[in-house]
Coordinates of C-alpha atoms in Angstrom, one line a residue:
E9 CA -0.9 -50.6 17.4
A10 CA 0.5 -47.6 19.2
Y11 CA -0.9 -45.2 16.7
Q12 CA -4.3 -46.9 16.8
K13 CA -4.5 -46.4 20.5
D14 CA -3.1 -42.9 20.6
Q15 CA -2.5 -40.7 17.6
G16 CA -0.5 -38.4 19.9
V17 CA 2.5 -40.7 19.3
L18 CA 3.2 -38.4 16.3
K19 CA 3.6 -35.3 18.6
G20 CA 7.3 -35.2 17.9
L21 CA 6.8 -35.3 14.2
I22 CA 4.3 -32.4 14.3
E23 CA 6.7 -30.3 16.4
I24 CA 9.5 -30.7 13.9
L25 CA 7.2 -29.9 11.0
D26 CA 5.7 -26.9 12.7
A27 CA 9.2 -25.4 12.9
T28 CA 10.0 -26.1 9.2
D29 CA 10.0 -23.3 6.6
G30 CA 7.4 -23.8 3.9
K31 CA 5.0 -26.0 5.9
I32 CA 1.4 -24.7 6.3
S33 CA -0.5 -27.5 8.1
T34 CA -0.5 -31.2 8.9
Y35 CA -3.4 -33.6 8.8
H36 CA -3.3 -37.3 9.7
G37 CA -5.6 -40.1 10.7
P38 CA -6.5 -43.7 10.2
Q39 CA -8.1 -45.3 7.2
I40 CA -11.7 -46.2 7.9
E41 CA -11.7 -49.4 5.9
D42 CA -8.4 -50.7 7.4
A43 CA -7.4 -49.2 10.8
S44 CA -3.9 -50.6 10.4
Q45 CA -3.4 -48.1 7.6
A46 CA -3.2 -44.3 7.9
Y47 CA -2.8 -41.1 5.9
S48 CA -0.7 -38.1 6.6
F49 CA -0.9 -34.9 4.5
V50 CA 1.7 -32.1 5.0
C51 CA 0.4 -29.1 3.2
T52 CA 2.0 -26.2 1.5
Y53 CA 0.5 -24.0 -1.2
A54 CA 1.8 -25.0 -4.7
F55 CA -0.8 -25.1 -7.4
P56 CA 0.9 -25.6 -10.7
S57 CA -0.1 -24.9 -14.2
L58 CA -0.9 -28.0 -16.2
P59 CA -0.9 -28.6 -20.0
H60 CA -4.7 -28.4 -20.2
R61 CA -4.7 -25.4 -17.8
P62 CA -2.0 -23.0 -19.0
H63 CA -2.7 -20.2 -16.6
P64 CA -0.6 -20.8 -13.5
L65 CA -2.1 -20.5 -10.1
P66 CA -0.1 -19.0 -7.2
V67 CA 3.0 -21.1 -6.7
W68 CA 5.0 -21.6 -3.5
Q69 CA 8.0 -23.8 -4.2
S70 CA 6.9 -26.3 -1.5
Y71 CA 8.6 -29.3 -3.1
E72 CA 11.9 -27.5 -2.7
H73 CA 11.1 -26.7 0.9
H74 CA 10.6 -30.4 1.6
I75 CA 13.7 -31.4 -0.2
A76 CA 15.6 -28.9 2.0
L77 CA 14.1 -30.5 5.1
M78 CA 15.1 -34.0 3.8
N79 CA 18.7 -32.8 3.4
A80 CA 18.8 -31.1 6.8
P81 CA 20.5 -32.8 9.9
I82 CA 17.1 -32.8 11.7
Y83 CA 15.6 -35.2 9.1
A84 CA 17.0 -38.2 10.8
K85 CA 15.2 -37.2 14.0
L86 CA 12.0 -36.7 12.1
I87 CA 12.2 -40.3 10.8
E88 CA 12.7 -41.5 14.4
T89 CA 9.5 -39.7 15.4
L90 CA 7.6 -41.8 12.9
K91 CA 8.7 -45.2 14.2
P92 CA 6.3 -45.5 17.2
A93 CA 3.4 -45.2 14.7
M94 CA 4.7 -47.5 12.0
G95 CA 4.3 -51.2 11.9
G96 CA 5.8 -51.6 8.4
P97 CA 7.0 -49.6 5.4
F98 CA 5.5 -46.3 4.4
E99 CA 5.2 -44.6 1.0
M100 CA 5.8 -40.9 0.6
I101 CA 4.6 -39.0 -2.5
H102 CA 4.2 -35.4 -3.4
V103 CA 1.0 -34.3 -5.1
K104 CA 0.6 -31.1 -7.1
F105 CA -3.0 -30.4 -6.4
T106 CA -4.7 -28.2 -8.9
K107 CA -6.6 -26.3 -6.2
N108 CA -6.4 -25.9 -2.5
P109 CA -7.2 -29.4 -0.9
T110 CA -7.6 -28.0 2.7
P111 CA -11.4 -28.0 2.7
V112 CA -11.3 -31.7 1.6
L113 CA -8.9 -32.6 4.4
E114 CA -11.0 -30.8 7.0
A115 CA -14.2 -32.7 6.1
P116 CA -15.4 -35.4 8.6
V117 CA -14.4 -38.1 6.1
T118 CA -11.7 -37.7 3.3
E119 CA -11.8 -40.0 0.3
V120 CA -8.4 -40.7 -1.1
A121 CA -8.2 -42.3 -4.5
F122 CA -5.1 -43.3 -6.4
I123 CA -5.5 -43.2 -10.1
T124 CA -3.0 -45.2 -12.1
L125 CA -3.0 -44.7 -15.8
K126 CA -3.3 -47.8 -18.0
P127 CA -0.5 -48.5 -20.5
G128 CA -0.5 -46.0 -23.4
K129 CA -2.8 -43.5 -21.6
T130 CA -1.8 -40.0 -20.5
K131 CA -2.4 -37.4 -17.8
E132 CA -3.5 -35.0 -20.6
Q133 CA -6.3 -37.5 -21.5
V134 CA -7.6 -37.9 -17.9
A135 CA -7.1 -34.4 -16.6
P136 CA -10.2 -32.8 -18.2
L137 CA -12.3 -35.6 -16.9
L138 CA -11.0 -35.1 -13.3
D139 CA -11.7 -31.4 -13.7
Q140 CA -15.3 -32.3 -14.6
L141 CA -15.6 -34.7 -11.7
T142 CA -14.2 -32.1 -9.2
S143 CA -16.1 -29.1 -10.5
R144 CA -18.5 -29.1 -7.6
G145 CA -18.4 -30.2 -4.0
L146 CA -15.4 -30.6 -1.7
S147 CA -12.8 -32.1 -4.0
A148 CA -9.3 -31.7 -5.4
W149 CA -6.9 -33.7 -7.6
G150 CA -3.4 -33.6 -8.8
P151 CA -0.5 -35.5 -10.4
T152 CA 2.3 -36.9 -8.3
I153 CA 5.9 -35.9 -8.7
E154 CA 7.4 -39.4 -8.1
K155 CA 5.1 -41.5 -10.3
E156 CA 4.5 -40.3 -13.9
D157 CA 1.5 -42.6 -14.2
T158 CA -0.2 -41.8 -10.9
L159 CA -2.6 -39.1 -9.8
V160 CA -4.4 -38.5 -6.5
L161 CA -8.1 -37.6 -6.3
T162 CA -9.7 -36.5 -3.0
F163 CA -13.2 -35.8 -1.9
G164 CA -14.6 -34.5 1.4
W165 CA -17.7 -36.2 2.8
A166 CA -19.9 -36.0 5.9
S167 CA -19.6 -39.8 6.1
V168 CA -18.8 -42.9 4.1
E169 CA -22.6 -43.4 3.8
E170 CA -23.0 -40.0 2.2
H171 CA -20.4 -41.0 -0.4
T172 CA -22.2 -44.2 -1.1
E173 CA -25.5 -42.5 -1.5
V174 CA -24.2 -39.7 -3.8
I175 CA -22.6 -42.4 -6.1
S176 CA -25.9 -44.3 -6.2
K177 CA -27.9 -41.2 -7.1
A178 CA -25.3 -39.6 -9.4
P179 CA -26.7 -38.1 -12.6
E180 CA -26.0 -39.9 -15.9
E181 CA -23.4 -37.3 -16.9
A182 CA -21.3 -37.9 -13.8
K183 CA -21.6 -41.7 -14.3
K184 CA -20.3 -41.2 -17.9
V185 CA -17.4 -39.1 -16.7
L186 CA -16.4 -41.8 -14.2
A187 CA -16.8 -44.5 -16.8
S188 CA -14.5 -42.6 -19.1
I189 CA -11.9 -42.2 -16.3
K190 CA -12.0 -46.0 -15.7
E191 CA -11.3 -46.6 -19.4
L192 CA -8.1 -44.6 -19.0
A193 CA -7.0 -45.6 -15.5
D194 CA -7.4 -48.0 -12.6
I195 CA -8.8 -46.4 -9.4
K196 CA -8.1 -47.6 -5.9
L197 CA -9.9 -45.6 -3.1
A198 CA -10.5 -45.6 0.6
H199 CA -11.6 -43.2 3.3
G200 CA -9.7 -41.6 6.1
N201 CA -10.6 -39.8 9.4
L202 CA -8.2 -36.9 9.3
K203 CA -7.5 -34.3 12.0
K204 CA -5.6 -31.1 11.7
Y205 CA -2.4 -30.8 13.8

Protein backbone atom coordinates (compact mmCIF):
# COMPACT_ATOMS: atom_id res chain seq x y z
CA GLU A 1 0.00 0.00 0.00
CA ALA A 2 2.85 2.39 0.82
CA TYR A 3 4.42 1.88 -2.61
CA GLN A 4 1.08 2.37 -4.37
CA LYS A 5 0.69 5.72 -2.60
CA ASP A 6 4.27 6.90 -3.04
CA GLN A 7 6.95 5.19 -5.13
CA GLY A 8 9.45 7.40 -3.31
CA VAL A 9 9.52 4.79 -0.53
CA LEU A 10 12.29 3.13 -2.56
CA LYS A 11 14.53 6.21 -2.35
CA GLY A 12 16.93 4.41 0.01
CA LEU A 13 17.24 1.49 -2.39
CA ILE A 14 18.06 3.79 -5.30
CA GLU A 15 20.71 5.61 -3.26
CA ILE A 16 22.47 2.34 -2.45
CA LEU A 17 22.26 1.10 -6.04
CA ASP A 18 23.55 4.41 -7.40
CA ALA A 19 26.69 3.96 -5.31
CA THR A 20 27.24 0.37 -6.49
CA ASP A 21 29.96 -0.52 -8.98
CA GLY A 22 28.53 -2.03 -12.18
CA LYS A 23 25.05 -0.51 -11.96
CA ILE A 24 23.93 1.60 -14.93
CA SER A 25 20.30 2.53 -14.28
CA THR A 26 17.24 1.52 -12.28
CA TYR A 27 13.62 1.39 -13.43
CA HIS A 28 10.63 0.49 -11.33
CA GLY A 29 6.87 0.88 -11.34
CA PRO A 30 3.53 -0.83 -10.75
CA GLN A 31 1.95 -3.46 -12.92
CA ILE A 32 -1.01 -2.05 -14.85
CA GLU A 33 -3.22 -5.13 -14.57
CA ASP A 34 -2.65 -5.55 -10.81
CA ALA A 35 -1.40 -2.52 -8.88
CA SER A 36 -0.46 -4.73 -5.92
CA GLN A 37 2.38 -6.08 -8.12
CA ALA A 38 5.41 -4.13 -9.34
CA TYR A 39 8.53 -4.53 -11.45
CA SER A 40 12.06 -3.34 -10.79
CA PHE A 41 14.86 -3.55 -13.37
CA VAL A 42 18.44 -2.83 -12.33
CA CYS A 43 20.40 -2.56 -15.56
CA THR A 44 24.00 -3.17 -16.49
CA TYR A 45 25.29 -3.95 -19.94
CA ALA A 46 25.88 -7.67 -20.41
CA PHE A 47 24.83 -9.00 -23.78
CA PRO A 48 26.02 -12.61 -24.09
CA SER A 49 26.64 -14.79 -27.07
CA LEU A 50 24.09 -17.58 -27.39
CA PRO A 51 24.27 -20.94 -29.17
CA HIS A 52 22.29 -19.62 -32.14
CA ARG A 53 24.21 -16.33 -32.12
CA PRO A 54 27.91 -17.22 -31.78
CA HIS A 55 29.30 -13.71 -32.18
CA PRO A 56 29.53 -12.20 -28.69
CA LEU A 57 28.26 -8.72 -28.08
CA PRO A 58 30.12 -6.41 -25.66
CA VAL A 59 30.10 -8.01 -22.23
CA TRP A 60 30.33 -6.34 -18.86
CA GLN A 61 30.40 -8.92 -16.07
CA SER A 62 27.33 -7.44 -14.43
CA TYR A 63 26.18 -10.65 -12.81
CA GLU A 64 29.42 -10.77 -10.88
CA HIS A 65 28.95 -7.11 -9.90
CA HIS A 66 25.59 -7.98 -8.39
CA ILE A 67 26.95 -11.06 -6.61
CA ALA A 68 29.63 -8.81 -5.10
CA LEU A 69 26.91 -6.47 -3.84
CA MET A 70 24.94 -9.38 -2.38
CA ASN A 71 28.05 -10.47 -0.47
CA ALA A 72 28.83 -6.95 0.78
CA PRO A 73 27.91 -5.76 4.32
CA ILE A 74 25.60 -3.07 2.87
CA TYR A 75 23.31 -5.68 1.31
CA ALA A 76 21.41 -6.18 4.58
CA LYS A 77 20.63 -2.45 4.55
CA LEU A 78 19.53 -2.70 0.91
CA ILE A 79 17.01 -5.42 1.81
CA GLU A 80 15.71 -3.21 4.62
CA THR A 81 15.04 -0.40 2.13
CA LEU A 82 12.71 -2.74 0.21
CA LYS A 83 10.47 -3.55 3.18
CA PRO A 84 8.28 -0.40 3.08
CA ALA A 85 7.32 -1.29 -0.50
CA MET A 86 6.72 -5.01 -0.07
CA GLY A 87 3.52 -6.60 1.16
CA GLY A 88 4.75 -10.14 0.50
CA PRO A 89 7.59 -12.20 -1.00
CA PHE A 90 9.52 -11.02 -4.03
CA GLU A 91 11.28 -12.89 -6.80
CA MET A 92 14.65 -11.79 -8.14
CA ILE A 93 16.02 -13.11 -11.42
CA HIS A 94 18.86 -12.11 -13.71
CA VAL A 95 18.15 -11.84 -17.45
CA LYS A 96 20.87 -11.99 -20.10
CA PHE A 97 19.17 -9.76 -22.66
CA THR A 98 20.41 -10.30 -26.21
CA LYS A 99 20.27 -6.56 -26.88
CA ASN A 100 20.03 -3.37 -24.87
CA PRO A 101 16.58 -3.32 -23.17
CA THR A 102 16.81 0.35 -22.11
CA PRO A 103 14.51 1.73 -24.89
CA VAL A 104 11.87 -0.83 -23.90
CA LEU A 105 12.04 0.16 -20.24
CA GLU A 106 11.76 3.84 -21.14
CA ALA A 107 8.56 3.38 -23.17
CA PRO A 108 5.31 4.67 -21.65
CA VAL A 109 4.21 1.04 -21.13
CA THR A 110 6.52 -1.97 -20.81
CA GLU A 111 5.19 -5.42 -21.58
CA VAL A 112 6.91 -8.12 -19.51
CA ALA A 113 6.36 -11.72 -20.61
CA PHE A 114 7.69 -14.80 -18.84
CA ILE A 115 8.22 -17.66 -21.26
CA THR A 116 8.40 -21.09 -19.62
CA LEU A 117 9.54 -23.95 -21.82
CA LYS A 118 7.30 -26.99 -22.02
CA PRO A 119 8.81 -30.37 -21.00
CA GLY A 120 11.32 -31.58 -23.55
CA LYS A 121 11.60 -28.19 -25.31
CA THR A 122 14.81 -26.16 -25.39
CA LYS A 123 16.00 -22.56 -25.49
CA GLU A 124 17.75 -23.34 -28.76
CA GLN A 125 14.36 -24.15 -30.32
CA VAL A 126 12.59 -21.00 -29.14
CA ALA A 127 15.47 -18.52 -29.50
CA PRO A 128 15.27 -18.03 -33.32
CA LEU A 129 11.51 -17.44 -33.00
CA LEU A 130 12.06 -14.80 -30.32
CA ASP A 131 14.66 -13.18 -32.57
CA GLN A 132 12.04 -12.98 -35.33
CA LEU A 133 9.43 -11.60 -32.95
CA THR A 134 11.80 -8.89 -31.67
CA SER A 135 13.37 -7.99 -35.01
CA ARG A 136 11.43 -4.71 -35.18
CA GLY A 137 9.93 -2.25 -32.76
CA LEU A 138 10.95 -1.68 -29.14
CA SER A 139 11.73 -5.15 -27.86
CA ALA A 140 14.31 -7.34 -26.16
CA TRP A 141 14.48 -10.85 -24.80
CA GLY A 142 16.88 -13.09 -22.95
CA PRO A 143 17.29 -16.26 -20.90
CA THR A 144 17.36 -16.13 -17.12
CA ILE A 145 20.34 -17.32 -15.11
CA GLU A 146 18.36 -18.83 -12.25
CA LYS A 147 15.79 -20.81 -14.24
CA GLU A 148 16.98 -23.03 -17.06
CA ASP A 149 13.45 -23.26 -18.51
CA THR A 150 12.53 -19.55 -18.32
CA LEU A 151 13.12 -16.63 -20.67
CA VAL A 152 11.92 -13.04 -20.44
CA LEU A 153 10.47 -11.12 -23.39
CA THR A 154 9.85 -7.36 -23.22
CA PHE A 155 8.16 -4.89 -25.56
CA GLY A 156 7.75 -1.13 -25.29
CA TRP A 157 4.35 0.36 -26.14
CA ALA A 158 2.69 3.77 -26.13
CA SER A 159 -0.23 2.17 -24.24
CA VAL A 160 -1.85 -1.18 -23.48
CA GLU A 161 -4.40 -0.29 -26.15
CA GLU A 162 -1.65 0.03 -28.75
CA HIS A 163 -0.41 -3.44 -27.84
CA THR A 164 -3.92 -4.86 -28.23
CA GLU A 165 -4.38 -3.16 -31.59
CA VAL A 166 -1.01 -4.31 -32.96
CA ILE A 167 -1.77 -7.91 -31.97
CA SER A 168 -5.21 -7.78 -33.61
CA LYS A 169 -3.73 -6.42 -36.87
CA ALA A 170 -0.55 -8.52 -36.88
CA PRO A 171 0.45 -9.99 -40.25
CA GLU A 172 0.03 -13.73 -40.74
CA GLU A 173 3.78 -14.31 -40.52
CA ALA A 174 3.93 -12.77 -37.04
CA LYS A 175 0.91 -14.81 -35.93
CA LYS A 176 2.63 -17.98 -37.14
CA VAL A 177 5.78 -17.12 -35.17
CA LEU A 178 3.75 -16.51 -32.02
CA ALA A 179 1.84 -19.76 -32.54
CA SER A 180 5.14 -21.63 -32.93
CA ILE A 181 6.41 -20.12 -29.67
CA LYS A 182 3.23 -21.23 -27.89
CA GLU A 183 3.84 -24.79 -29.10
CA LEU A 184 7.19 -24.72 -27.31
CA ALA A 185 6.39 -22.67 -24.22
CA ASP A 186 3.76 -21.16 -21.97
CA ILE A 187 3.58 -17.36 -21.95
CA LYS A 188 2.48 -15.23 -19.01
CA LEU A 189 2.48 -11.49 -19.66
CA ALA A 190 1.47 -8.20 -18.08
CA HIS A 191 2.31 -4.51 -18.47
CA GLY A 192 4.13 -2.08 -16.24
CA ASN A 193 4.40 1.69 -15.88
CA LEU A 194 8.13 2.05 -15.29
CA LYS A 195 10.13 5.17 -14.50
CA LYS A 196 13.86 5.69 -14.51
CA TYR A 197 15.52 6.48 -11.19
